[in-house]
Tab-separated table of C-alpha atoms in Angstrom:
chain	number	residue	atom	x	y	z
A	34	MET	CA	91.953	109.856	92.201
A	35	THR	CA	88.576	108.286	92.979
A	36	PHE	CA	87.519	105.299	94.999
A	37	LEU	CA	84.279	103.405	94.991
A	38	ILE	CA	82.966	102.827	98.484
A	39	LEU	CA	80.106	100.450	99.130
A	40	LEU	CA	77.854	102.036	101.688
A	41	LEU	CA	75.562	99.674	103.546
A	42	ALA	CA	72.432	101.098	105.100
A	43	PHE	CA	71.281	98.446	107.517
A	44	ASN	CA	67.968	100.185	108.230
A	45	GLY	CA	66.250	98.493	105.321
A	46	PHE	CA	68.920	96.149	104.036
A	47	SER	CA	69.693	98.495	101.185
A	48	GLN	CA	73.126	99.249	99.991
A	49	SER	CA	74.461	102.027	97.852
A	50	GLU	CA	77.731	102.890	96.216
A	51	ALA	CA	79.436	106.224	96.248
A	52	GLU	CA	82.396	107.228	94.144
A	53	ILE	CA	84.421	109.619	96.305
A	54	SER	CA	86.975	111.974	94.776
A	55	ILE	CA	89.667	114.401	95.819
A	56	GLY	CA	88.051	117.804	96.421
A	57	ASP	CA	84.655	116.409	97.484
A	58	THR	CA	83.159	117.682	100.739
A	59	LEU	CA	82.266	115.639	103.793
A	60	VAL	CA	80.111	116.657	106.772
A	61	PHE	CA	80.682	115.015	110.155
A	62	TYR	CA	77.392	113.564	111.311
A	63	GLY	CA	75.860	110.927	113.535
A	64	CYS	CA	78.090	111.154	116.580
A	65	SER	CA	76.946	109.571	119.826
A	66	GLY	CA	78.856	109.767	123.081
A	67	GLU	CA	81.972	111.900	123.352
A	68	SER	CA	83.633	111.183	120.020
A	69	PHE	CA	83.263	109.604	116.599
A	70	LYS	CA	84.195	105.939	116.522
A	71	TYR	CA	85.920	105.716	113.117
A	72	ILE	CA	87.429	109.191	112.636
A	73	ASP	CA	90.670	110.519	114.148
A	74	LEU	CA	91.622	114.208	114.465
A	75	TYR	CA	95.186	115.285	113.628
A	76	LYS	CA	95.579	118.830	114.935
A	77	LYS	CA	98.853	120.682	114.191
A	78	THR	CA	100.558	121.919	117.346
A	79	ARG	CA	103.887	123.016	115.844
A	80	ILE	CA	104.427	124.333	112.347
A	81	GLU	CA	107.940	124.038	110.877
A	82	VAL	CA	107.331	125.987	107.689
A	83	GLU	CA	105.126	129.069	107.712
A	84	GLY	CA	102.958	130.130	104.810
A	85	ILE	CA	102.140	126.728	103.287
A	86	ASN	CA	98.795	126.833	101.438
A	87	TYR	CA	97.278	123.397	102.096
A	88	ASP	CA	94.138	124.418	100.207
A	89	THR	CA	95.940	124.147	96.880
A	90	MET	CA	97.507	120.729	97.603
A	91	SER	CA	96.073	117.249	97.155
A	92	GLU	CA	96.986	113.580	97.058
A	93	TRP	CA	100.557	112.641	98.108
A	94	THR	CA	101.772	116.241	97.981
A	95	PHE	CA	99.214	117.190	100.642
A	96	TYR	CA	99.784	114.047	102.679
A	97	ASN	CA	103.589	114.347	102.761
A	98	THR	CA	103.595	118.099	103.405
A	99	PHE	CA	100.960	117.960	106.143
A	100	PHE	CA	102.029	114.840	107.995
A	101	GLU	CA	105.832	114.908	107.635
A	102	THR	CA	106.385	118.372	109.121
A	103	GLY	CA	105.594	119.767	112.563
A	104	ASP	CA	103.888	118.063	115.457
A	105	PHE	CA	100.325	116.914	116.140
A	106	ASP	CA	97.841	116.130	118.847
A	107	VAL	CA	95.933	113.023	117.767
A	108	THR	CA	92.570	112.043	119.270
A	109	ARG	CA	89.283	110.578	118.164
A	110	LEU	CA	87.268	113.359	116.544
A	111	PRO	CA	85.137	114.889	119.298
A	112	CYS	CA	81.371	115.069	118.833
A	113	ASN	CA	81.492	118.892	118.875
A	114	TYR	CA	82.757	118.584	115.258
A	115	GLU	CA	79.349	117.284	114.190
A	116	GLY	CA	78.043	119.516	111.402
A	117	LYS	CA	81.521	120.794	110.431
A	118	HIS	CA	82.811	120.366	106.857
A	119	ALA	CA	86.014	118.857	105.544
A	120	VAL	CA	87.435	118.597	102.027
A	121	ILE	CA	88.913	115.311	100.800
A	122	LYS	CA	92.639	115.791	100.139
A	123	HIS	CA	93.949	112.229	99.907
A	124	ILE	CA	92.569	108.712	99.497
A	125	MET	CA	94.676	105.624	100.019
A	126	LEU	CA	94.278	101.887	100.379
A	127	LEU	CA	96.111	100.342	103.315
A	128	GLU	CA	96.457	96.717	104.269
A	129	THR	CA	95.145	95.728	107.735
A	130	GLU	CA	96.861	93.207	110.004
A	131	ASP	CA	94.481	90.594	108.533
A	132	GLY	CA	95.762	91.341	105.032
A	133	ILE	CA	92.501	92.991	104.023
A	134	GLY	CA	92.437	96.270	102.090
A	135	GLN	CA	91.158	99.258	104.065
A	136	THR	CA	90.233	102.556	102.368
A	137	VAL	CA	91.425	105.627	104.292
A	138	VAL	CA	90.295	109.157	103.473
A	139	ILE	CA	92.239	112.182	104.679
A	140	ALA	CA	90.139	115.376	104.756
A	141	MET	CA	91.217	118.877	105.692
A	142	ILE	CA	88.810	120.372	108.216
A	143	GLU	CA	87.569	123.774	107.027
A	144	GLY	CA	88.736	126.737	109.052
A	145	GLU	CA	91.419	124.805	110.936
A	146	LEU	CA	94.945	123.505	110.507
A	147	SER	CA	93.597	120.011	111.200
A	148	ALA	CA	92.934	116.864	109.218
A	149	ALA	CA	90.507	114.022	109.734
A	150	TYR	CA	91.784	110.451	109.239
A	151	ILE	CA	88.678	108.539	108.193
A	152	ILE	CA	88.377	104.793	107.707
A	153	GLU	CA	85.639	103.341	105.527
A	154	GLU	CA	83.606	102.169	108.547
A	155	ALA	CA	82.827	105.859	109.177
A	156	PHE	CA	80.915	105.862	105.866
A	157	ILE	CA	79.253	102.491	106.520
A	158	ASN	CA	78.180	103.574	110.033
A	159	GLU	CA	76.916	106.948	108.778
A	160	GLU	CA	79.369	109.144	110.677
A	161	ILE	CA	79.858	111.057	107.416
A	162	ILE	CA	77.533	112.814	105.006
A	163	TYR	CA	79.136	112.819	101.575
A	164	ILE	CA	78.693	115.834	99.248
A	165	PRO	CA	80.144	115.145	95.790
A	166	THR	CA	81.702	117.945	93.776
A	167	GLU	CA	79.467	118.904	90.892
């Protein structure tokens, strides 16, 4: 699954497009203050089923397995995650209260049993560096 995201760089009125795909890598970047503004952290606090290999899962299989079992702490992603990598596992289009489509990217944070819930404003506001799979 791929999505085309329009990235606006306001520092020169340029805009660029990026086609993001499952398996691509993201780097958390550009955090100011205590936390990222457009990225949430879902950190597993209780695991119901041991031995699940989330690295081999993607799309709805990953989403359902990760989010429908166990418990989580959910917070805005703290700035100390700046520079860490995450792998895109799921991309979905949700409808906002205004009826507008909102792209959401779920990325598994490397080295942790945690996922980042990223809305497209994180890309637009340069909280993410995108590294496409070659």
